[in-house]
């Protein structure tokens, strides 16, 4: 009796834990609530199987306990039953895969009205780049990277100079507007992940990856690196704030463009040269 | 040509004599050739099992240190480098050096010749060498703890560029020794695998068709075939990474900077994703190399201890074969967010969810074996039931991750860690425990202590379930994996440190409970209750040897002749509730089947 | 290759508990495939090796389409080495024929020639390496170079492995006073098959590198 009871306890306890768990996702802050719905559907479909199989095991262990005066059934197979179970399982799989692939299709299809930014990952921090007034991100090359040009922008690309560079600071993005994040890494694999946005993609050196989302509520969200990138992987925390249009414009105006940072550095060089000559 | 002294003549009514070249068994004469450099597969099996368990204990202790750091940081002084080295070595040891070696080298060597009715493996000398090559691989791995820089801390997945750049611990000698150790392991397991496959295919005794084999053999055999096709991919990835590291080639290395926004390195043009494709082309079949033997073994545990034939034997064989085949076309589900072409997501999500179907069928057939059975709640049966519950749980969370869009928020979080520990760490390990309680009498002639066995079962089953079931919810909350420190971020709905402390305590309790098991194994060798021959009254051939433990040559003067399949339990009308495979029809009175 | 006329599907859909099936099964001699274990073992190793080379070839084909790929030159010596390997395979065919006819003096001579030619090939490969390095084609300079050195190394290592088995073959044919004929023929055949396999691999690799 104990063993069927314990099995029952484990199964029902798991269900209870699920229903009352304090550890659960935070409210979604992007348009990807459909992922949450797919997860809930999966819980229903698989949960039924989990409970059914568990209860069946408990029942069998209780009902068919060993009795030396009894013999077990002799039934090598029951093809019909096995085919029915196969088909039911296949239906379950289709029920999960169909909505899942529909949402995935949306995930990999960037809407036309999305504006683009770049997120730069490196060991061990985040940099951000906005396309500026011309709306186009400048091209980059790793050979250009220097102290003055941390993002490695091509100076012979006219689109580079109005790019807005944010280094070591928080990113701000616009509420209710689809956003495509282009992801770039300078050294190893990283992953730009904000749990409330639900979306993520690895950042791979040597290529540019991307994903898109639309933030649907304002707030201050933590960026967590989600691909092991060395000893300070856990410390690569950043911040992204979702602003209403007015706040966003205000923030944008305060940021420096590539051209302005170059000018700043040139001034510093001049000051250095000047002070050396004294 | 020397004969081996046995005449392999089969007994039985009008069955012609076995016409097979007598196997020239090597007869050991000295201590060294009987116990150390021995060609008998049973001795080799014990050697594999002891070596795998010893290095597995290193992996187990590593896990305690990891959990202490997560839940009680500072109690055990440790920096991030050491933490990542522990995490890496724990993973690699457990997956490759413990589970693969134990299932294939340990269980495969002991059970395959016995279950197919052979005296030994087909290439005993090569089999012996395979063990020493495995031991060499383990020693090279251990050596990596002692080199400058320490062992690699790149994660068991060893992804470039980080595995060989300075921001990762052990990126010098550590990763080199790891790769060399893996290469040596692959060589060793090719030698062993040769034996397991060819013995199963060609060295069976008279009357033993493929479909009369116990599912244990099917599981281990199919796993070995998977290893044949999958290990080369690991070797390729390892060789290329070694060259990138030592000779400066750029197979996997694009143009990158040194860690910490340093100088540009001399690499150019390589693809980190290529490594991932190669690694997971090996890595996914690898987890089935661990799972399939467990599937096969648990089928036999359930049928013997429920006194009932395994339900749907044919489907079970097909399921094992189909799962084996499908395991080669699902690998990129480990790479959904790696930056691949999005179309791969559609393909691999489909194949991954399709593989759930034969797997689910196996679960149904296991529980249908319990239905209307005559269930003895022995310790092996308890572990089999524990397997069923943990495997269903672990398999189900695989459905979450396999559905590509659901993997997007969950990948690289504790959900993944919980999933693979439950389905690969707990479920197959419960089968390992169950099978040791089951076959210990065969190997030693004595039972393991029953009471200690039950204590071991309850703590292990309930303990490990308590570790990994709640852990999934950390993943839902968004807690990433491979974090040296886990902050209680404001946005978390509840405290991660509370749950992590609970998990750590459960892990330590469960871990220490294994000492009960070790004590039981050691003490029962001399003081365990003596077992009569075939104490569980099983049908398969390993229990029908002339002596128990089986002597060198296994079956005495005559090899057995097989007259029936491996699951004639509770045959209607038969006197006993089991009929061993080598029982001829004349010896079975009144049975309503198989009057041949 | 499978014995009897049963396919895998037929084999795996038998019902072992069925009395009629059991009658048939009781006659089974315990083997599934109509090959000796030596031949099966060799096929196992050849399969592992083939997959290894195939994976390298796939990654090679994927990499060579990028613009930074620069083919290496092909010195005459490389073609000469290939010829040497081809001749050794041809000699081995005559060895196999002689072995079947039990003409073991011819077998002994042929094996020595094969061994000699293989050493010439390996030495020749090292000379090619030396030439390439002198011309400035280092392993890390270009992916094409890296693959060239990688392919030649892997093939060479496989040949060295084969030479170990060649020593075993020599022993079986030479040392025994009374050659155990079936054993010797079997070993000679296995050794030969492996040599032809390595020639085939080499031709594929050479073709790939020349025509990319």
CSV table of N, CA and C in Angstrom, one decimal, chain A residues 120-229:
chain,number,residue,atom,x,y,z
A,120,UNK,N,26.2,45.0,-29.2
A,120,UNK,CA,27.6,44.5,-29.3
A,120,UNK,C,28.0,43.8,-28.0
A,121,UNK,N,28.4,42.6,-28.1
A,121,UNK,CA,28.8,41.9,-26.9
A,121,UNK,C,30.3,41.6,-26.9
A,122,UNK,N,30.9,41.7,-25.7
A,122,UNK,CA,32.3,41.4,-25.6
A,122,UNK,C,32.6,40.9,-24.2
A,123,UNK,N,33.8,40.4,-24.0
A,123,UNK,CA,34.1,39.9,-22.7
A,123,UNK,C,34.6,41.1,-21.9
A,124,UNK,N,33.8,41.7,-20.9
A,124,UNK,CA,32.5,41.2,-20.5
A,124,UNK,C,31.5,42.3,-20.3
A,125,UNK,N,31.0,42.8,-21.4
A,125,UNK,CA,30.0,43.9,-21.2
A,125,UNK,C,29.2,44.1,-22.5
A,126,UNK,N,28.4,45.1,-22.5
A,126,UNK,CA,27.5,45.4,-23.6
A,126,UNK,C,27.7,46.7,-24.2
A,127,UNK,N,27.7,46.8,-25.5
A,127,UNK,CA,27.6,48.1,-26.2
A,127,UNK,C,26.4,48.2,-27.1
A,128,UNK,N,26.0,49.4,-27.4
A,128,UNK,CA,24.8,49.5,-28.2
A,128,UNK,C,25.0,50.6,-29.3
A,129,UNK,N,24.4,50.4,-30.4
A,129,UNK,CA,24.6,51.3,-31.5
A,129,UNK,C,23.3,51.5,-32.2
A,130,UNK,N,22.9,52.8,-32.4
A,130,UNK,CA,21.7,53.1,-33.1
A,130,UNK,C,22.0,53.7,-34.5
A,131,UNK,N,21.1,53.6,-35.4
A,131,UNK,CA,21.5,54.1,-36.8
A,131,UNK,C,21.5,55.6,-37.0
A,132,UNK,N,21.0,56.3,-36.0
A,132,UNK,CA,21.1,57.8,-36.2
A,132,UNK,C,20.1,58.3,-37.2
A,133,UNK,N,20.3,59.6,-37.6
A,133,UNK,CA,19.3,60.3,-38.4
A,133,UNK,C,19.1,59.6,-39.8
A,134,UNK,N,20.1,59.0,-40.4
A,134,UNK,CA,20.0,58.5,-41.7
A,134,UNK,C,19.3,57.1,-41.6
A,135,UNK,N,19.0,56.6,-40.4
A,135,UNK,CA,18.3,55.3,-40.3
A,135,UNK,C,19.0,54.1,-40.7
A,136,UNK,N,20.3,54.2,-41.1
A,136,UNK,CA,21.1,53.1,-41.5
A,136,UNK,C,22.3,52.9,-40.7
A,137,UNK,N,22.5,51.6,-40.2
A,137,UNK,CA,23.7,51.4,-39.4
A,137,UNK,C,24.9,51.3,-40.3
A,138,UNK,N,26.0,51.9,-39.9
A,138,UNK,CA,27.2,51.9,-40.7
A,138,UNK,C,27.8,50.5,-40.6
A,139,UNK,N,28.7,50.2,-41.6
A,139,UNK,CA,29.3,48.9,-41.6
A,139,UNK,C,30.5,48.9,-40.7
A,140,UNK,N,30.9,47.7,-40.3
A,140,UNK,CA,32.0,47.6,-39.3
A,140,UNK,C,33.0,46.6,-39.8
A,141,UNK,N,34.2,46.6,-39.2
A,141,UNK,CA,35.2,45.6,-39.5
A,141,UNK,C,36.1,45.5,-38.2
A,142,UNK,N,36.4,44.3,-37.9
A,142,UNK,CA,37.2,44.1,-36.7
A,142,UNK,C,38.5,44.8,-36.7
A,143,UNK,N,39.1,44.9,-37.9
A,143,UNK,CA,40.4,45.6,-38.0
A,143,UNK,C,40.4,47.0,-37.7
A,144,UNK,N,39.2,47.6,-37.7
A,144,UNK,CA,39.1,49.0,-37.3
A,144,UNK,C,39.1,49.3,-35.8
A,145,UNK,N,39.0,48.3,-35.1
A,145,UNK,CA,38.8,48.5,-33.6
A,145,UNK,C,40.0,49.1,-33.0
A,146,UNK,N,39.8,50.2,-32.3
A,146,UNK,CA,40.8,50.9,-31.6
A,146,UNK,C,40.2,51.6,-30.4
A,147,UNK,N,41.0,52.2,-29.6
A,147,UNK,CA,40.5,52.9,-28.4
A,147,UNK,C,39.5,54.0,-28.8
A,148,UNK,N,39.8,54.7,-30.0
A,148,UNK,CA,38.8,55.7,-30.4
A,148,UNK,C,37.6,55.1,-31.1
A,149,UNK,N,37.8,53.9,-31.6
A,149,UNK,CA,36.7,53.3,-32.4
A,149,UNK,C,36.3,52.0,-31.9
A,150,UNK,N,35.7,51.9,-30.7
A,150,UNK,CA,35.5,50.7,-30.0
A,150,UNK,C,34.5,49.8,-30.8
A,151,UNK,N,33.7,50.4,-31.6
A,151,UNK,CA,32.7,49.6,-32.4
A,151,UNK,C,33.3,49.2,-33.7
A,152,UNK,N,34.5,49.7,-34.1
A,152,UNK,CA,35.1,49.2,-35.3
A,152,UNK,C,34.4,49.7,-36.6
A,153,UNK,N,33.8,50.9,-36.5
A,153,UNK,CA,33.1,51.5,-37.7
A,153,UNK,C,34.0,51.8,-38.8
A,154,UNK,N,33.5,51.6,-40.0
A,154,UNK,CA,34.3,51.9,-41.2
A,154,UNK,C,34.2,53.4,-41.4
A,155,UNK,N,35.3,54.1,-41.4
A,155,UNK,CA,35.3,55.6,-41.6
A,155,UNK,C,35.0,56.0,-43.0
A,156,UNK,N,35.1,55.0,-44.0
A,156,UNK,CA,34.8,55.4,-45.3
A,156,UNK,C,33.4,55.1,-45.7
A,157,UNK,N,32.6,54.7,-44.7
A,157,UNK,CA,31.2,54.5,-45.0
A,157,UNK,C,30.4,55.7,-44.5
A,158,UNK,N,29.7,56.4,-45.4
A,158,UNK,CA,29.1,57.7,-44.9
A,158,UNK,C,28.0,57.4,-43.9
A,159,UNK,N,27.4,56.2,-43.8
A,159,UNK,CA,26.4,56.0,-42.9
A,159,UNK,C,26.9,55.9,-41.4
A,160,UNK,N,28.2,55.7,-41.3
A,160,UNK,CA,28.8,55.5,-39.9
A,160,UNK,C,28.7,56.7,-39.0
A,161,UNK,N,28.8,57.9,-39.6
A,161,UNK,CA,29.1,59.0,-38.8
A,161,UNK,C,28.0,59.5,-37.9
A,162,UNK,N,26.7,59.2,-38.3
A,162,UNK,CA,25.7,59.6,-37.5
A,162,UNK,C,25.2,58.5,-36.5
A,163,UNK,N,25.9,57.4,-36.5
A,163,UNK,CA,25.5,56.3,-35.6
A,163,UNK,C,25.7,56.7,-34.2
A,164,UNK,N,24.7,56.4,-33.4
A,164,UNK,CA,24.8,56.7,-32.0
A,164,UNK,C,25.4,55.6,-31.2
A,165,UNK,N,26.4,55.9,-30.5
A,165,UNK,CA,27.2,54.9,-29.8
A,165,UNK,C,26.9,55.0,-28.3
A,166,UNK,N,26.6,53.8,-27.7
A,166,UNK,CA,26.4,53.8,-26.2
A,166,UNK,C,27.3,52.7,-25.7
A,167,UNK,N,28.2,53.1,-24.8
A,167,UNK,CA,29.2,52.1,-24.3
A,167,UNK,C,29.2,52.2,-22.8
A,168,UNK,N,28.9,51.1,-22.2
A,168,UNK,CA,28.9,51.0,-20.7
A,168,UNK,C,27.8,51.7,-20.1
A,169,UNK,N,26.7,51.9,-20.8
A,169,UNK,CA,25.5,52.6,-20.3
A,169,UNK,C,24.3,51.8,-20.6
A,170,UNK,N,23.1,52.3,-20.1
A,170,UNK,CA,21.9,51.6,-20.4
A,170,UNK,C,21.4,51.9,-21.8
A,171,UNK,N,20.7,50.8,-22.3
A,171,UNK,CA,20.0,51.0,-23.6
A,171,UNK,C,18.6,51.5,-23.4
A,172,UNK,N,18.1,52.4,-24.2
A,172,UNK,CA,16.7,52.7,-24.2
A,172,UNK,C,16.1,52.3,-25.5
A,173,UNK,N,14.8,51.8,-25.4
A,173,UNK,CA,14.1,51.5,-26.6
A,173,UNK,C,12.7,52.0,-26.5
A,174,UNK,N,12.1,52.1,-27.7
A,174,UNK,CA,10.8,52.7,-27.8
A,174,UNK,C,9.6,51.8,-27.6
A,175,UNK,N,8.7,52.2,-26.8
A,175,UNK,CA,7.5,51.4,-26.4
A,175,UNK,C,6.6,51.2,-27.7
A,176,UNK,N,6.1,50.0,-27.8
A,176,UNK,CA,5.1,49.7,-28.8
A,176,UNK,C,5.6,49.8,-30.2
A,177,UNK,N,6.9,49.7,-30.4
A,177,UNK,CA,7.4,49.8,-31.8
A,177,UNK,C,8.3,48.6,-32.0
A,178,UNK,N,8.0,47.8,-33.1
A,178,UNK,CA,8.8,46.6,-33.4
A,178,UNK,C,10.3,47.0,-33.6
A,179,UNK,N,11.1,46.2,-33.0
A,179,UNK,CA,12.5,46.5,-33.0
A,179,UNK,C,13.3,45.3,-33.4
A,180,UNK,N,14.2,45.4,-34.4
A,180,UNK,CA,15.1,44.3,-34.8
A,180,UNK,C,16.5,44.6,-34.1
A,181,UNK,N,16.9,43.6,-33.3
A,181,UNK,CA,18.2,43.7,-32.7
A,181,UNK,C,19.2,42.9,-33.6
A,182,UNK,N,20.2,43.6,-34.1
A,182,UNK,CA,21.3,43.0,-34.8
A,182,UNK,C,22.4,42.7,-33.7
A,183,UNK,N,22.9,41.5,-33.7
A,183,UNK,CA,23.8,41.1,-32.6
A,183,UNK,C,25.2,40.8,-33.2
A,184,UNK,N,26.1,41.3,-32.5
A,184,UNK,CA,27.5,41.2,-33.0
A,184,UNK,C,28.4,40.9,-31.8
A,185,UNK,N,29.4,40.1,-32.0
A,185,UNK,CA,30.4,39.8,-30.9
A,185,UNK,C,31.8,40.1,-31.3
A,186,UNK,N,32.6,40.6,-30.4
A,186,UNK,CA,34.0,40.9,-30.7
A,186,UNK,C,34.9,39.8,-30.4
A,187,UNK,N,34.5,38.9,-29.6
A,187,UNK,CA,35.5,37.8,-29.2
A,187,UNK,C,34.9,36.4,-29.1
A,188,UNK,N,34.0,36.1,-28.3
A,188,UNK,CA,33.5,34.8,-28.2
A,188,UNK,C,31.9,34.8,-28.3
A,189,UNK,N,31.3,33.6,-28.1
A,189,UNK,CA,29.9,33.6,-28.1
A,189,UNK,C,29.3,34.3,-26.9
A,190,UNK,N,28.2,35.0,-27.1
A,190,UNK,CA,27.4,35.6,-26.1
A,190,UNK,C,26.0,35.4,-26.4
A,191,UNK,N,25.1,35.9,-25.6
A,191,UNK,CA,23.7,35.8,-25.9
A,191,UNK,C,22.9,37.0,-25.2
A,192,UNK,N,22.2,37.8,-26.0
A,192,UNK,CA,21.5,38.9,-25.5
A,192,UNK,C,20.1,38.5,-25.1
A,193,UNK,N,19.9,38.4,-23.8
A,193,UNK,CA,18.6,37.8,-23.3
A,193,UNK,C,18.0,38.7,-22.2
A,194,UNK,N,16.8,39.1,-22.4
A,194,UNK,CA,16.0,39.8,-21.4
A,194,UNK,C,14.8,38.9,-21.1
A,195,UNK,N,14.8,38.2,-19.9
A,195,UNK,CA,13.7,37.3,-19.7
A,195,UNK,C,12.3,37.8,-19.9
A,196,UNK,N,12.0,39.0,-19.6
A,196,UNK,CA,10.7,39.5,-19.8
A,196,UNK,C,10.3,39.7,-21.3
A,197,UNK,N,11.3,39.8,-22.2
A,197,UNK,CA,11.0,39.9,-23.6
A,197,UNK,C,10.9,38.5,-24.2
A,198,UNK,N,11.3,37.5,-23.5
A,198,UNK,CA,11.2,36.1,-23.9
A,198,UNK,C,12.1,35.7,-25.1
A,199,UNK,N,12.6,36.7,-25.8
A,199,UNK,CA,13.4,36.4,-27.0
A,199,UNK,C,14.9,36.3,-26.7
A,200,UNK,N,15.6,35.5,-27.4
A,200,UNK,CA,17.1,35.5,-27.3
A,200,UNK,C,17.7,35.0,-28.6
A,201,UNK,N,18.9,35.2,-28.8
A,201,UNK,CA,19.7,34.6,-29.9
A,201,UNK,C,21.2,34.8,-29.5
A,202,UNK,N,22.0,33.8,-29.9
A,202,UNK,CA,23.4,33.8,-29.6
A,202,UNK,C,24.1,34.9,-30.4
A,203,UNK,N,25.1,35.5,-29.9
A,203,UNK,CA,25.9,36.4,-30.7
A,203,UNK,C,27.2,35.7,-31.1
A,204,UNK,N,27.4,35.6,-32.4
A,204,UNK,CA,28.5,34.8,-32.9
A,204,UNK,C,29.6,35.6,-33.5
A,205,UNK,N,30.8,35.6,-33.1
A,205,UNK,CA,31.8,36.4,-33.7
A,205,UNK,C,32.0,36.0,-35.2
A,206,UNK,N,32.2,36.9,-36.1
A,206,UNK,CA,32.4,36.6,-37.5
A,206,UNK,C,31.1,36.6,-38.2
A,207,UNK,N,29.9,36.8,-37.5
A,207,UNK,CA,28.7,36.9,-38.3
A,207,UNK,C,27.7,37.8,-37.5
A,208,UNK,N,26.6,38.2,-38.1
A,208,UNK,CA,25.6,39.1,-37.4
A,208,UNK,C,24.3,38.3,-37.3
A,209,UNK,N,23.9,38.0,-36.1
A,209,UNK,CA,22.6,37.3,-35.9
A,209,UNK,C,21.6,38.4,-35.5
A,210,UNK,N,20.3,38.0,-35.4
A,210,UNK,CA,19.3,39.0,-35.1
A,210,UNK,C,18.1,38.3,-34.5
A,211,UNK,N,17.2,39.1,-33.8
A,211,UNK,CA,15.9,38.7,-33.6
A,211,UNK,C,15.0,40.0,-33.5
A,212,UNK,N,13.7,39.8,-33.3
A,212,UNK,CA,12.9,41.1,-33.2
A,212,UNK,C,11.9,40.9,-32.2
A,213,UNK,N,11.4,42.0,-31.6
A,213,UNK,CA,10.3,42.0,-30.7
A,213,UNK,C,9.7,43.4,-30.6
A,214,UNK,N,8.5,43.5,-29.9
A,214,UNK,CA,7.9,44.7,-29.7
A,214,UNK,C,7.7,44.9,-28.2
A,215,UNK,N,8.3,45.8,-27.6
A,215,UNK,CA,8.1,46.0,-26.1
A,215,UNK,C,6.7,46.6,-25.9
A,216,UNK,N,5.9,46.0,-25.0
A,216,UNK,CA,4.5,46.4,-24.8
A,216,UNK,C,4.3,47.1,-23.4
A,217,UNK,N,5.3,47.2,-22.6
A,217,UNK,CA,5.1,48.0,-21.4
A,217,UNK,C,6.5,48.6,-21.0
A,218,UNK,N,6.3,49.8,-20.3
A,218,UNK,CA,7.6,50.5,-19.9
A,218,UNK,C,8.2,49.8,-18.7
A,219,UNK,N,9.4,50.1,-18.5
A,219,UNK,CA,10.1,49.5,-17.3
A,219,UNK,C,11.6,49.5,-17.5
A,220,UNK,N,12.3,49.0,-16.5
A,220,UNK,CA,13.7,48.8,-16.5
A,220,UNK,C,14.0,47.4,-16.4
A,221,UNK,N,14.6,46.8,-17.5
A,221,UNK,CA,14.8,45.3,-17.5
A,221,UNK,C,16.3,45.0,-17.5
A,222,UNK,N,16.6,43.9,-16.9
A,222,UNK,CA,17.9,43.4,-16.8
A,222,UNK,C,18.3,42.6,-18.1
A,223,UNK,N,19.5,42.8,-18.6
A,223,UNK,CA,20.0,42.0,-19.7
A,223,UNK,C,20.9,40.9,-19.0
A,224,UNK,N,20.7,39.7,-19.4
A,224,UNK,CA,21.5,38.6,-18.8
A,224,UNK,C,22.2,37.9,-20.0
A,225,UNK,N,23.5,37.7,-19.9
A,225,UNK,CA,24.2,36.9,-21.0
A,225,UNK,C,23.8,35.5,-20.9
A,226,UNK,N,23.3,34.9,-22.0
A,226,UNK,CA,22.8,33.5,-21.9
A,226,UNK,C,23.6,32.5,-22.8
A,227,UNK,N,24.9,32.8,-22.9
A,227,UNK,CA,25.7,31.8,-23.6
A,227,UNK,C,27.1,31.9,-22.9
A,228,UNK,N,27.5,30.8,-22.3
A,228,UNK,CA,28.7,30.8,-21.5
A,228,UNK,C,29.9,31.4,-22.3
A,229,UNK,N,30.5,32.4,-21.7
A,229,UNK,CA,31.5,33.2,-22.4
A,229,UNK,C,32.8,33.5,-21.6
